[in-house]
PDB file of C-alpha atoms in Angstrom:
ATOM      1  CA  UNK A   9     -63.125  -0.808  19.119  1.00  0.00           C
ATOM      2  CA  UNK A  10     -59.582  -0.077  17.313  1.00  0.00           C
ATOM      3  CA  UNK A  11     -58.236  -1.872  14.519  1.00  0.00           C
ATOM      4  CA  UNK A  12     -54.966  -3.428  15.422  1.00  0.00           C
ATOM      5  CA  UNK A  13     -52.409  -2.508  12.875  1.00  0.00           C
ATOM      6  CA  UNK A  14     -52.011  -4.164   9.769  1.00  0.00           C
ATOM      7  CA  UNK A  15     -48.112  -5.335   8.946  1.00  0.00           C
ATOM      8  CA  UNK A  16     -46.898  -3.566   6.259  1.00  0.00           C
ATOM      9  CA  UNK A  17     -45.926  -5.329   3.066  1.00  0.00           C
ATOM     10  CA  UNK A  18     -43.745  -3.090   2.102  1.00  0.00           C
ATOM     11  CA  UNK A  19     -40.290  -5.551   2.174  1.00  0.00           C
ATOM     12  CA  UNK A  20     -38.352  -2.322   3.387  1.00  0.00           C
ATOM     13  CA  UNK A  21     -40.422  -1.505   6.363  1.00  0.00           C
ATOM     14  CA  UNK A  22     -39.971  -2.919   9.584  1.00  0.00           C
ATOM     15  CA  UNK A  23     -42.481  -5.739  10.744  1.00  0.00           C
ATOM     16  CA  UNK A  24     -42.936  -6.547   6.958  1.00  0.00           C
ATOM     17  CA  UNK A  25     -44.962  -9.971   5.993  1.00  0.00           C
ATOM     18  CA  UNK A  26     -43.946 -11.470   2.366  1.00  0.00           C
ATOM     19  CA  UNK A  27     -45.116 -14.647   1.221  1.00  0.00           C
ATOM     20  CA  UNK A  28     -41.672 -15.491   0.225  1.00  0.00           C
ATOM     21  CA  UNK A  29     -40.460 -15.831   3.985  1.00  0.00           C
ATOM     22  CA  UNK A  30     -44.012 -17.913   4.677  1.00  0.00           C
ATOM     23  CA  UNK A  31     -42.745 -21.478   4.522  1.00  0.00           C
ATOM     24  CA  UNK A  32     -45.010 -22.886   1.556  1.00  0.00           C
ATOM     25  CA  UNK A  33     -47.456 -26.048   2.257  1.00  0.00           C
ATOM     26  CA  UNK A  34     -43.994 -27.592  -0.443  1.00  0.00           C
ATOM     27  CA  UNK A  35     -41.385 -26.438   1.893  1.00  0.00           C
ATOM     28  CA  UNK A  36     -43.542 -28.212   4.998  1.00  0.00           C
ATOM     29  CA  UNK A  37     -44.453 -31.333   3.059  1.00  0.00           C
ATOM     30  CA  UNK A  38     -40.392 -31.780   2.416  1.00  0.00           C
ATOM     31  CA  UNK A  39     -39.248 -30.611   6.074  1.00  0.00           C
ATOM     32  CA  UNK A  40     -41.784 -33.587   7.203  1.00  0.00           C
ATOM     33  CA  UNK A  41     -40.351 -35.921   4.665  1.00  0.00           C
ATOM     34  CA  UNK A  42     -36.637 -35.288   5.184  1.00  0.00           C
ATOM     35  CA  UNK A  43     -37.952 -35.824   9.391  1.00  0.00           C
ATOM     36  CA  UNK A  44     -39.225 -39.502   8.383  1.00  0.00           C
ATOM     37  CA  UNK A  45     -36.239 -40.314   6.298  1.00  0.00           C
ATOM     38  CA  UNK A  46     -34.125 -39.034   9.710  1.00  0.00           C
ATOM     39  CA  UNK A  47     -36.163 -41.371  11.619  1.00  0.00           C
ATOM     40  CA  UNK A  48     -36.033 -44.064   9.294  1.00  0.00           C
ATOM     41  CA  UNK A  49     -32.148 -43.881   9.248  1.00  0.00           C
ATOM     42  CA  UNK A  50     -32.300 -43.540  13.025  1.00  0.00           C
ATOM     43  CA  UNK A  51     -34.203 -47.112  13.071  1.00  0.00           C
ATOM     44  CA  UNK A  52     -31.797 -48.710  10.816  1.00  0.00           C
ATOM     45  CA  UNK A  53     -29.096 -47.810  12.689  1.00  0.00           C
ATOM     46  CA  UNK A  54     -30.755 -49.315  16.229  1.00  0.00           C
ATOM     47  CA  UNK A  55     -32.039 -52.119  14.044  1.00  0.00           C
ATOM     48  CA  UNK A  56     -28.072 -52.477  13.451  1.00  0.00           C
ATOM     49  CA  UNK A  57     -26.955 -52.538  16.915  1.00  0.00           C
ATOM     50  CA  UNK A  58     -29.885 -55.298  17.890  1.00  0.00           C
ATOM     51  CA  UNK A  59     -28.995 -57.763  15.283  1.00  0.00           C
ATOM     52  CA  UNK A  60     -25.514 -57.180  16.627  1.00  0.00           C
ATOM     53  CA  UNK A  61     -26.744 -57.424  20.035  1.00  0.00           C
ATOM     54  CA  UNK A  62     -28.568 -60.724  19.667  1.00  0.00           C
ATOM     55  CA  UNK A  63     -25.846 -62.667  18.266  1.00  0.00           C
ATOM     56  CA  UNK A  64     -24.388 -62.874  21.527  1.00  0.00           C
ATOM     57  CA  UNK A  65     -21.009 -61.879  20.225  1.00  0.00           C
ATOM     58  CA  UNK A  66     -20.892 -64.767  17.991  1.00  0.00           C
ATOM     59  CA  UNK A  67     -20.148 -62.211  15.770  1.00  0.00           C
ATOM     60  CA  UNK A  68     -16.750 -61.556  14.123  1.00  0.00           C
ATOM     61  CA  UNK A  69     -14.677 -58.205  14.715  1.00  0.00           C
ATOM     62  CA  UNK A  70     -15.539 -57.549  11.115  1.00  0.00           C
ATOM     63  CA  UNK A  71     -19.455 -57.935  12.143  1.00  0.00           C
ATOM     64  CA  UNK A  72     -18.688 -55.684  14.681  1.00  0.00           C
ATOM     65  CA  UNK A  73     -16.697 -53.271  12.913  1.00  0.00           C
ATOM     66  CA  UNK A  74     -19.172 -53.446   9.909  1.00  0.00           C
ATOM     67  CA  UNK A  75     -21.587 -52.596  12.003  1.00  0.00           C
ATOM     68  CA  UNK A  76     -20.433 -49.743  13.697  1.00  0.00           C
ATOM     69  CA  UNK A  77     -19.822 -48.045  10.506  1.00  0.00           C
ATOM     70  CA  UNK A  78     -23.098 -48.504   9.332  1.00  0.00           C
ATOM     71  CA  UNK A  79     -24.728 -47.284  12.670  1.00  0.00           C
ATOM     72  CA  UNK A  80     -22.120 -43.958  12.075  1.00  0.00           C
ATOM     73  CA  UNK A  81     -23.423 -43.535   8.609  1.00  0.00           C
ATOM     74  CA  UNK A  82     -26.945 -44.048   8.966  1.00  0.00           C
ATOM     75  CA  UNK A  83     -27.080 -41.324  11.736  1.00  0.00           C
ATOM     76  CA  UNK A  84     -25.158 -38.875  10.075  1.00  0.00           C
ATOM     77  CA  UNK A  85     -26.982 -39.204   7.405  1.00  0.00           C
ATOM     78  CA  UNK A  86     -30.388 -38.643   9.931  1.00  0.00           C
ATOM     79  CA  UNK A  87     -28.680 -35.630  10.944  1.00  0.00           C
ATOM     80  CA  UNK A  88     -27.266 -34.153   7.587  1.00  0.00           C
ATOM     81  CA  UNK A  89     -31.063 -34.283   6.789  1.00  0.00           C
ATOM     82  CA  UNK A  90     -32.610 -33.033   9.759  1.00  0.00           C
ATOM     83  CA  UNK A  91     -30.101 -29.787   8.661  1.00  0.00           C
ATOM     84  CA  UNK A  92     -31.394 -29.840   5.545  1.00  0.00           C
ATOM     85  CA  UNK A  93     -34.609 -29.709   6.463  1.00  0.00           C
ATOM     86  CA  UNK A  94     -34.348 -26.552   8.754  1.00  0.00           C
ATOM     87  CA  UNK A  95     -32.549 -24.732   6.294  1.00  0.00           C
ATOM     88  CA  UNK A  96     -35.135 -25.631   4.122  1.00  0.00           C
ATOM     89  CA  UNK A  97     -37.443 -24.372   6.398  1.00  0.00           C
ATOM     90  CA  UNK A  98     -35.600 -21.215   7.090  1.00  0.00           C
ATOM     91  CA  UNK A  99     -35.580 -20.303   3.277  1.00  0.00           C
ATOM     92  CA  UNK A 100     -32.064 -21.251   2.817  1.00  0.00           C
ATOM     93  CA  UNK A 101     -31.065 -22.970  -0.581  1.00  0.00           C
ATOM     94  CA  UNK A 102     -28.265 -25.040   1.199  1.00  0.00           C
ATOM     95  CA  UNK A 103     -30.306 -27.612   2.361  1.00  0.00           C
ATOM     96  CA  UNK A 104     -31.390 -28.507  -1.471  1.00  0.00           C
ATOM     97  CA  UNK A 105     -28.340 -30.205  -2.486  1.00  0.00           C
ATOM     98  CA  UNK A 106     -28.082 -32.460   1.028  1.00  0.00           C
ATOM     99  CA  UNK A 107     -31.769 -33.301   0.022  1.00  0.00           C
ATOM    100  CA  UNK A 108     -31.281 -34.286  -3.470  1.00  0.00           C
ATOM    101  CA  UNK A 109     -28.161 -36.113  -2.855  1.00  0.00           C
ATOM    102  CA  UNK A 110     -29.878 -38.243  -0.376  1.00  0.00           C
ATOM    103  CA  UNK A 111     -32.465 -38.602  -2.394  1.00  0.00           C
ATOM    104  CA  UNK A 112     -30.453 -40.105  -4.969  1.00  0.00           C
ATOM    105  CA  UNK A 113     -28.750 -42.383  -2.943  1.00  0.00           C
ATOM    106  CA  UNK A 114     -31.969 -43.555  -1.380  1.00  0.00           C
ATOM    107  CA  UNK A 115     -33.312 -44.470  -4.754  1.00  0.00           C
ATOM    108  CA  UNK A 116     -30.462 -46.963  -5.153  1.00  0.00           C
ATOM    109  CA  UNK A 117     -30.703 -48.069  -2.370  1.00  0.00           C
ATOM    110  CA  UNK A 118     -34.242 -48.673  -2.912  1.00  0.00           C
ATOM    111  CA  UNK A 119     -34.139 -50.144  -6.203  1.00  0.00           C
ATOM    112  CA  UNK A 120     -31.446 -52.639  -5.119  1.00  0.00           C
ATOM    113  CA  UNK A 121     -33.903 -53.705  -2.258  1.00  0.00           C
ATOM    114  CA  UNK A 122     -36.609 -54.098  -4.855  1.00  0.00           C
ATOM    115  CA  UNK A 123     -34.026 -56.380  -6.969  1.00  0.00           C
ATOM    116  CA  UNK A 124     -33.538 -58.585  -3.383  1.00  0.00           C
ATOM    117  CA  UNK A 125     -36.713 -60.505  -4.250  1.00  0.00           C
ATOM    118  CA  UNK A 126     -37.623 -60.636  -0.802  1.00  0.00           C
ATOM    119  CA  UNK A 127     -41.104 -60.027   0.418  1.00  0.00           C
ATOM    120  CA  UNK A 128     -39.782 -57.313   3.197  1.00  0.00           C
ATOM    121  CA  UNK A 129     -36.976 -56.476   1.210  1.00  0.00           C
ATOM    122  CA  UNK A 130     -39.554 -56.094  -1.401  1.00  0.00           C
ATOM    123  CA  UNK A 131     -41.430 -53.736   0.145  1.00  0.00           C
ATOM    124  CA  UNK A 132     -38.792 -51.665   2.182  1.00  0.00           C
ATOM    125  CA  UNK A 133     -37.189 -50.765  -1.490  1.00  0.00           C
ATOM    126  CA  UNK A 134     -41.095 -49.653  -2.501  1.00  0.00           C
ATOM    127  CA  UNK A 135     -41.361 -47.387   0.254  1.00  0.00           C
ATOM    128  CA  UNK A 136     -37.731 -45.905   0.229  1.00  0.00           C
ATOM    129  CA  UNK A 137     -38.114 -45.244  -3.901  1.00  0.00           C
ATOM    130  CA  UNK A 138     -41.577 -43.773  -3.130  1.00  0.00           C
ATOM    131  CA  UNK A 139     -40.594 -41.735  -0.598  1.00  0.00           C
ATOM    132  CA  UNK A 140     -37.500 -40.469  -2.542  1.00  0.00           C
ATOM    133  CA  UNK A 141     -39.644 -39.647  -5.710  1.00  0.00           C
ATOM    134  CA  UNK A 142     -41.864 -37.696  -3.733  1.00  0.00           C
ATOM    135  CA  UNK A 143     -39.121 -35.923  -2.166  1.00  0.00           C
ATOM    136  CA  UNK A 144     -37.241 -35.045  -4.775  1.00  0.00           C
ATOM    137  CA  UNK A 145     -40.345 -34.068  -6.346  1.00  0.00           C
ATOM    138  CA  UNK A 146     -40.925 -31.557  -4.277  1.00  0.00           C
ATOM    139  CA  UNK A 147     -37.699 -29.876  -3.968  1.00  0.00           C
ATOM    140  CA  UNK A 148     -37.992 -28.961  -7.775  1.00  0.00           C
ATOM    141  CA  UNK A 149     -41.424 -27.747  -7.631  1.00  0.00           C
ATOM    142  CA  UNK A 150     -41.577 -24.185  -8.039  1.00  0.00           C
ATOM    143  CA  UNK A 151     -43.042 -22.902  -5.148  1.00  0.00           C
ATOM    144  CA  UNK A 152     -40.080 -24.810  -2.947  1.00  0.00           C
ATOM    145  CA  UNK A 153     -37.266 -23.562  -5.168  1.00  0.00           C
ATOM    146  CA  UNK A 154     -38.720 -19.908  -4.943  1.00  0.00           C
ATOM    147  CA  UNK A 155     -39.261 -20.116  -1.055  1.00  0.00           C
ATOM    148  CA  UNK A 156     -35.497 -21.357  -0.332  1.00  0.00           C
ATOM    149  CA  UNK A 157     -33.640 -18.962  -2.517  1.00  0.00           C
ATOM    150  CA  UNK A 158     -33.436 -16.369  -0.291  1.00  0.00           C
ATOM    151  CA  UNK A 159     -29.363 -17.081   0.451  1.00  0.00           C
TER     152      UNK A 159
END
């Protein structure tokens, strides 16, 4: 039976595999977390519109208009991430500076949560801080920075 061919890894042939275009078990871990943070913003926002919703428009115009604005920030912050995280995936550095400034905003966020005293308040500030340790974590491990400087 024939061997198939074997890719070269020679960079400047054609067909060539390089583990620098491999997206790294890092650069998957972070596209997953920068997903959930998407989806978390995404449920914010929804959780916005349903307290909203359920006050039966006993709510003021600035309610409203609060409201609104959070529900536009929240998901375009979800989306500003979920481009992050395919140009993360793609090997593209731009995505690391949408990441990290998320990430620091999501650790105030989370630390003034923490500060609320509140048991779900409480514990909504623990996950966002966790989650944006870990992330930006892993955007300066090695591995990560190596596999997105490409561009």
């Amino acid at each position: 039976m024939p061997q198939s061919p074997q890719p070269s890894q020679d960079p400047d042939q054609p067909g060539a595999i390089t583990d620098h275009l491999a997206p790294t078990r890092g650069v998957r871990a972070l596209r997953g977390a920068l997903v959930a943070e998407a989806v978390l913003l995404a449920a914010a926002a929804v959780g916005v519109v349903v307290d909203l919703v359920a006050r039966h428009g006993s709510a003021g115009a600035r309610e409203i208009g609060m409201g609104a604005f959070l529900v536009v920030c929240a998901l375009g912050a979800g989306w500003a991430l979920l481009a992050a995280a395919r140009a993360l995936g793609a090997g593209r550095r731009a995505g690391r500076a949408v990441a990290m400034t998320w990430q620091i905003f999501q650790a105030i966020i989370g630390a003034t949560a923490l500060a609320a005293g509140s048991t779900w308040a409480v514990v909504i500030g623990a996950v966002l801080l966790t989650l944006a340790v870990v992330v930006a974590f892993l955007l300066l491990t090695p591995r990560v920075v190596a596999a997105t400087t490409r561009s």
